[in-house]
């Protein structure tokens, strides 16, 4: 079982340890107890350790990456949740929903009622996040770091098509297809002679111009640059595939006690200046420093360029940073740190020199084992939503208004990924350990503001026994 | 396992083994898991209950600390009586539940307050917009469960207030009476002032009913109205549902503090309000029933800030009988703002440059210098605001005042007598600030009564300065220093040099610069450029006399009684030391300074060469204005390190080093074209790859080729080509007294050099081919001139490159702790051009040229022009011919920054007093030897460096509070968020931070702790609760 204090590293290691065990075991099973492919295939309409979620730009669907962390199935999956169906459930409910006997007023619904069963695809195990690239045509391309492979798996979604759009990993007409090697980025420049994707790909950020993505790696503190063609040409239906084009190693120093060096979270600073290079900030769980990067598109091709850094010295040791997010205008960055559990708020406005000030503004206590963070302004100023993995909560903060949480939202076990649909005033929380998604109402002034209005999926403790 | 009654089919000896094993397992001790109680304490209030004898006479006091734990929604309770139980313990408020239990009060309680009679404690709950009232007697009587009542908060009309409270203030507790007092069964009328930022109001709520009976309501324009308790935000809706629209522009009160003070027959009551969106503190007078009166005033604070915490001192009578009352406000810009809320009613400048205060004697002025007062000194360079700046990147979290009485004693950091502020900071320490150090005032006063006085540490003792943790600050060296018996020779003892290394850690003496090596530094650069016997001619830090013998008078007459020491030395005379470090608070302790000729302002960054519209380097992070690049600076393409293989290169590139390269580095070339480019790019591969900056933008530097110039060209320019030939011979002779004849015969032209600043003619090397240039030194021929790098074809620099920027024709001054300081900004017209900030502070500079405009004054306050040219007395021994010792009148460049003033003597070779003592070198021209005077010639070379470390700077008193607890361990705070002065005369710190620590031999995770300490003994008195 995954430790509640770790974000799948132990699982990852367990998986690698499990291989020499599982291979003969699987062989035995295959010899004596053959299971059909359908039986081991991940379910096409259920959540199985949902680790990554992302809302489509038009807020019509929510993409969910299932990690299959227990290896109960042959692999993970990416599913499509219809957000209008979700809102309809909230409004009226239907036979798919019932009230949680343990939490008064909380409606929980079978997730299959809102998942488009024929729209998903199968991928490898231990997916982490989902990056969404908007193509010039309006279609979408999803990029999913998959630790189990390791690969960056990419999947297309024809958002502009009629209702019933499906994720696709190529030309196959198969329903719920397995994304093959042609949709897994494994080598730099797709050249087998060149470096493979460093293990433990974890975080991903798609640049605001949708032309590149940067992936962080939990091991070796690496980052990988992905070039993302946007434009369809020459009668093709989709742009050329993305390409891993650059890799930078050792961005951070190793932890003095464990020797691990790690890059974790990444976010881009909105600048409002289309001519300026977008600066990206990367956090580490081995060093109390934030590294700044940008993407250069020179004659030699796209490259990621280190561009300075600043230390997190305000609340030491601060060497276990996780999620990071900017507010809409890029004037503030919020960095979740676990040691001690603090949200660091930095002023990233441009100073007189034209550089971001990168000066601390405030520090706010947060829950233990916090992971991801999102900044939302629904008309009440910036609100910071922090996922508290071990506590099963979402803390809502306004650090510059008050050091106290504005609200503490109880969700299910293992909240990790967060996604926001601003137009719908919804926050979606993927609860990894309970295979559920909590939907939180963000409507300012509503009675249900900052409360879970529906749970998609049945929490494991109600399934009788896990 | 006892009680086995039946036989089992095993051999008897086996059963013996089993029995032993079982017995052993039964004796294993299981260490009980340590249970910690506190979880993120955030606020504290106190109740005091008397201990009475049978006659009802008070014999003691029980003090209860009510510790708010916001996230948990509980109140933990501590108790001590100061007698039998001198240190507090945590109480279990629920004996029916295992553990030491706190009291559940509600959702997200924002603040806590006790009624003056200590009968009830109230929490304002932000999660439910109501009050919780804890009956203190139910806590005291531990046979019961604590009684907690929930009271809805309503306005004057009885309408609910659906806005979240953020802070609460109440009148202070009275303390237990002399005779026994029984608390009423129900709470009596008692006003709580509750801040509602979303309502733009502070409501005065009767805790007994929950009803607002008055309110201070703020309007959009900032004006306030006292209402009857009617609130604009009252209405239906869930707690927190009130959404302030346009009202958000109105001031949002977020913190409140009440002060009640008895002065003779009069009692003053005042409510102070801070805002999260307004740079101001508002004070509202309260009547005898604690209701707000119309009388109020507002003190504006500089800048656009909010306030996160606020404390107000007692009325203080300072030196000269002047009365002040100070408000300290933790501001969102990271500083602590100070205002007088008594007579002056204005913000105080705490960052005034103290070099301007040495002659200030007005004791009524110094405690609060306001911006409108013309005597207030200019703000020191680098200060962001007039508030107290927290060292490093730490932030202030809260503040509390404490008054410490006692008789004046020896001056020492730990002798705290007077009024002080204690500020917990985010790095887990308590910062101590002098509000009024009575001990120092009694010993010295805050003014220099005599110009000969050497009390520079006065600036550290002024009100609102962070307390300095050093002793012996004004210790004089040199003549006042004792001569060690074991070493009677005054020239050899430490009197004139660095302090005794056996001193204690706190004995810091005054700021001083300790040269790290005798100038000039040895090494290849030196030997290649200046022979050892000429090194003394290089620019160096000025020396002054240290009087090693107290009776000595004349250094020339009695040279053995004097030592020349650096002007930054602790052995310098007091006047020089005052000049060298005129503003002690600006000095950073243990800071290494480097002064390097044409030194680097940045190195190791990555950029891309561009050939569009000219040769340039581009850096997408737009750093060049922030770096401080100036016109004519030198851009160096650093190349790759072949020892690292291709690690320095991009994908698909290799590090190629041309065998004839002058630099030990290569260039990254595409793998598939190495051979081709090795030929095409030979120019850039074999040269120094240095270019002059022609234009400076934030995102790119436009470059031009940098010509080979004789470093011995006079500053006023050369006079002709023939002179250049002589100067070239001089340049060679400087390194080699008798240089070998050379077949290399360069050609020089005396003309202005566009690749350098100014239009004075310089000796530039001309050429027809590369062979006419010093190719072994990395020069090549381009456009008829020998250059440090020719503009390469684009294919030679296809990808990103590491680069450095170095200054040209100037020393670069950098410190390890502050880096390179400059006044460059980016233009606001969208051009991205880098400019000098017209409002830049004159002390924010980092370059020293070899010449400057003349200084206009020598006073400590004469900071412009900066740098400037001056003649100074430079002490040295035995340099010039015939004289063993002299004090020269030497030319120097005076350089000032916020921390120090120094003089770089002999920017060019000195002119001796007599011509026969002029320094000469032997040159060979046209086969003839000739002695050539080098007086007035610059001989400094790149990489020439002077280094010193500044010691003895202020050491902020910031105690890490190595508290002891019940188990005797000492541990630090993790994240202290609050501090309160308790009725027991102690300060209580609330540490929210999680930290792994060892308690009773167990490694445990602390979820928070409360630390109680005596304000006059931070280190030894601290006691913790967890």
mmCIF file with all atom_site columns, N, CA, C and O in Angstrom, chain A residues 181-193:
data_model
loop_
_atom_site.group_PDB
_atom_site.id
_atom_site.type_symbol
_atom_site.label_atom_id
_atom_site.label_alt_id
_atom_site.label_comp_id
_atom_site.label_asym_id
_atom_site.label_entity_id
_atom_site.label_seq_id
_atom_site.pdbx_PDB_ins_code
_atom_site.Cartn_x
_atom_site.Cartn_y
_atom_site.Cartn_z
_atom_site.occupancy
_atom_site.B_iso_or_equiv
_atom_site.pdbx_formal_charge
_atom_site.auth_seq_id
_atom_site.auth_comp_id
_atom_site.auth_asym_id
_atom_site.auth_atom_id
_atom_site.pdbx_PDB_model_num
ATOM 1  N N  . UNK A 1 181 ? 4.133  2.400  -28.723 1.00 0.00 ? 181 UNK A N  1
ATOM 2  C CA . UNK A 1 181 ? 5.439  3.059  -28.684 1.00 0.00 ? 181 UNK A CA 1
ATOM 3  C C  . UNK A 1 181 ? 5.452  4.346  -29.483 1.00 0.00 ? 181 UNK A C  1
ATOM 4  O O  . UNK A 1 181 ? 6.220  5.258  -29.180 1.00 0.00 ? 181 UNK A O  1
ATOM 5  N N  . UNK A 1 182 ? 4.640  4.411  -30.526 1.00 0.00 ? 182 UNK A N  1
ATOM 6  C CA . UNK A 1 182 ? 4.653  5.617  -31.343 1.00 0.00 ? 182 UNK A CA 1
ATOM 7  C C  . UNK A 1 182 ? 4.037  6.805  -30.617 1.00 0.00 ? 182 UNK A C  1
ATOM 8  O O  . UNK A 1 182 ? 4.075  7.924  -31.109 1.00 0.00 ? 182 UNK A O  1
ATOM 9  N N  . UNK A 1 183 ? 3.459  6.550  -29.468 1.00 0.00 ? 183 UNK A N  1
ATOM 10 C CA . UNK A 1 183 ? 2.921  7.651  -28.660 1.00 0.00 ? 183 UNK A CA 1
ATOM 11 C C  . UNK A 1 183 ? 3.655  7.769  -27.324 1.00 0.00 ? 183 UNK A C  1
ATOM 12 O O  . UNK A 1 183 ? 3.155  8.413  -26.408 1.00 0.00 ? 183 UNK A O  1
ATOM 13 N N  . UNK A 1 184 ? 4.785  7.134  -27.256 1.00 0.00 ? 184 UNK A N  1
ATOM 14 C CA . UNK A 1 184 ? 5.584  7.229  -26.044 1.00 0.00 ? 184 UNK A CA 1
ATOM 15 C C  . UNK A 1 184 ? 6.926  7.835  -26.416 1.00 0.00 ? 184 UNK A C  1
ATOM 16 O O  . UNK A 1 184 ? 7.675  7.275  -27.202 1.00 0.00 ? 184 UNK A O  1
ATOM 17 N N  . UNK A 1 185 ? 7.191  8.985  -25.852 1.00 0.00 ? 185 UNK A N  1
ATOM 18 C CA . UNK A 1 185 ? 8.483  9.643  -26.070 1.00 0.00 ? 185 UNK A CA 1
ATOM 19 C C  . UNK A 1 185 ? 9.470  9.072  -25.064 1.00 0.00 ? 185 UNK A C  1
ATOM 20 O O  . UNK A 1 185 ? 9.264  9.209  -23.855 1.00 0.00 ? 185 UNK A O  1
ATOM 21 N N  . UNK A 1 186 ? 10.485 8.450  -25.587 1.00 0.00 ? 186 UNK A N  1
ATOM 22 C CA . UNK A 1 186 ? 11.414 7.740  -24.709 1.00 0.00 ? 186 UNK A CA 1
ATOM 23 C C  . UNK A 1 186 ? 12.843 8.240  -24.907 1.00 0.00 ? 186 UNK A C  1
ATOM 24 O O  . UNK A 1 186 ? 13.630 8.276  -23.969 1.00 0.00 ? 186 UNK A O  1
ATOM 25 N N  . UNK A 1 187 ? 13.162 8.600  -26.143 1.00 0.00 ? 187 UNK A N  1
ATOM 26 C CA . UNK A 1 187 ? 14.535 9.034  -26.429 1.00 0.00 ? 187 UNK A CA 1
ATOM 27 C C  . UNK A 1 187 ? 14.545 10.482 -26.867 1.00 0.00 ? 187 UNK A C  1
ATOM 28 O O  . UNK A 1 187 ? 13.587 10.963 -27.486 1.00 0.00 ? 187 UNK A O  1
ATOM 29 N N  . UNK A 1 188 ? 15.666 11.153 -26.570 1.00 0.00 ? 188 UNK A N  1
ATOM 30 C CA . UNK A 1 188 ? 15.837 12.501 -27.079 1.00 0.00 ? 188 UNK A CA 1
ATOM 31 C C  . UNK A 1 188 ? 15.842 12.452 -28.603 1.00 0.00 ? 188 UNK A C  1
ATOM 32 O O  . UNK A 1 188 ? 16.497 11.581 -29.223 1.00 0.00 ? 188 UNK A O  1
ATOM 33 N N  . UNK A 1 189 ? 15.087 13.370 -29.190 1.00 0.00 ? 189 UNK A N  1
ATOM 34 C CA . UNK A 1 189 ? 14.985 13.497 -30.643 1.00 0.00 ? 189 UNK A CA 1
ATOM 35 C C  . UNK A 1 189 ? 14.570 12.188 -31.304 1.00 0.00 ? 189 UNK A C  1
ATOM 36 O O  . UNK A 1 189 ? 14.879 11.958 -32.476 1.00 0.00 ? 189 UNK A O  1
ATOM 37 N N  . UNK A 1 190 ? 13.937 11.344 -30.533 1.00 0.00 ? 190 UNK A N  1
ATOM 38 C CA . UNK A 1 190 ? 13.475 10.035 -31.016 1.00 0.00 ? 190 UNK A CA 1
ATOM 39 C C  . UNK A 1 190 ? 14.614 9.222  -31.620 1.00 0.00 ? 190 UNK A C  1
ATOM 40 O O  . UNK A 1 190 ? 14.389 8.379  -32.498 1.00 0.00 ? 190 UNK A O  1
ATOM 41 N N  . UNK A 1 191 ? 15.778 9.477  -31.147 1.00 0.00 ? 191 UNK A N  1
ATOM 42 C CA . UNK A 1 191 ? 16.965 8.789  -31.654 1.00 0.00 ? 191 UNK A CA 1
ATOM 43 C C  . UNK A 1 191 ? 17.425 7.802  -30.581 1.00 0.00 ? 191 UNK A C  1
ATOM 44 O O  . UNK A 1 191 ? 17.814 8.202  -29.485 1.00 0.00 ? 191 UNK A O  1
ATOM 45 N N  . UNK A 1 192 ? 17.370 6.518  -30.931 1.00 0.00 ? 192 UNK A N  1
ATOM 46 C CA . UNK A 1 192 ? 17.701 5.507  -29.924 1.00 0.00 ? 192 UNK A CA 1
ATOM 47 C C  . UNK A 1 192 ? 19.169 5.594  -29.497 1.00 0.00 ? 192 UNK A C  1
ATOM 48 O O  . UNK A 1 192 ? 19.561 5.037  -28.470 1.00 0.00 ? 192 UNK A O  1
ATOM 49 N N  . UNK A 1 193 ? 19.965 6.265  -30.307 1.00 0.00 ? 193 UNK A N  1
ATOM 50 C CA . UNK A 1 193 ? 21.373 6.411  -29.953 1.00 0.00 ? 193 UNK A CA 1
ATOM 51 C C  . UNK A 1 193 ? 21.562 7.481  -28.887 1.00 0.00 ? 193 UNK A C  1
ATOM 52 O O  . UNK A 1 193 ? 22.608 7.535  -28.240 1.00 0.00 ? 193 UNK A O  1
#
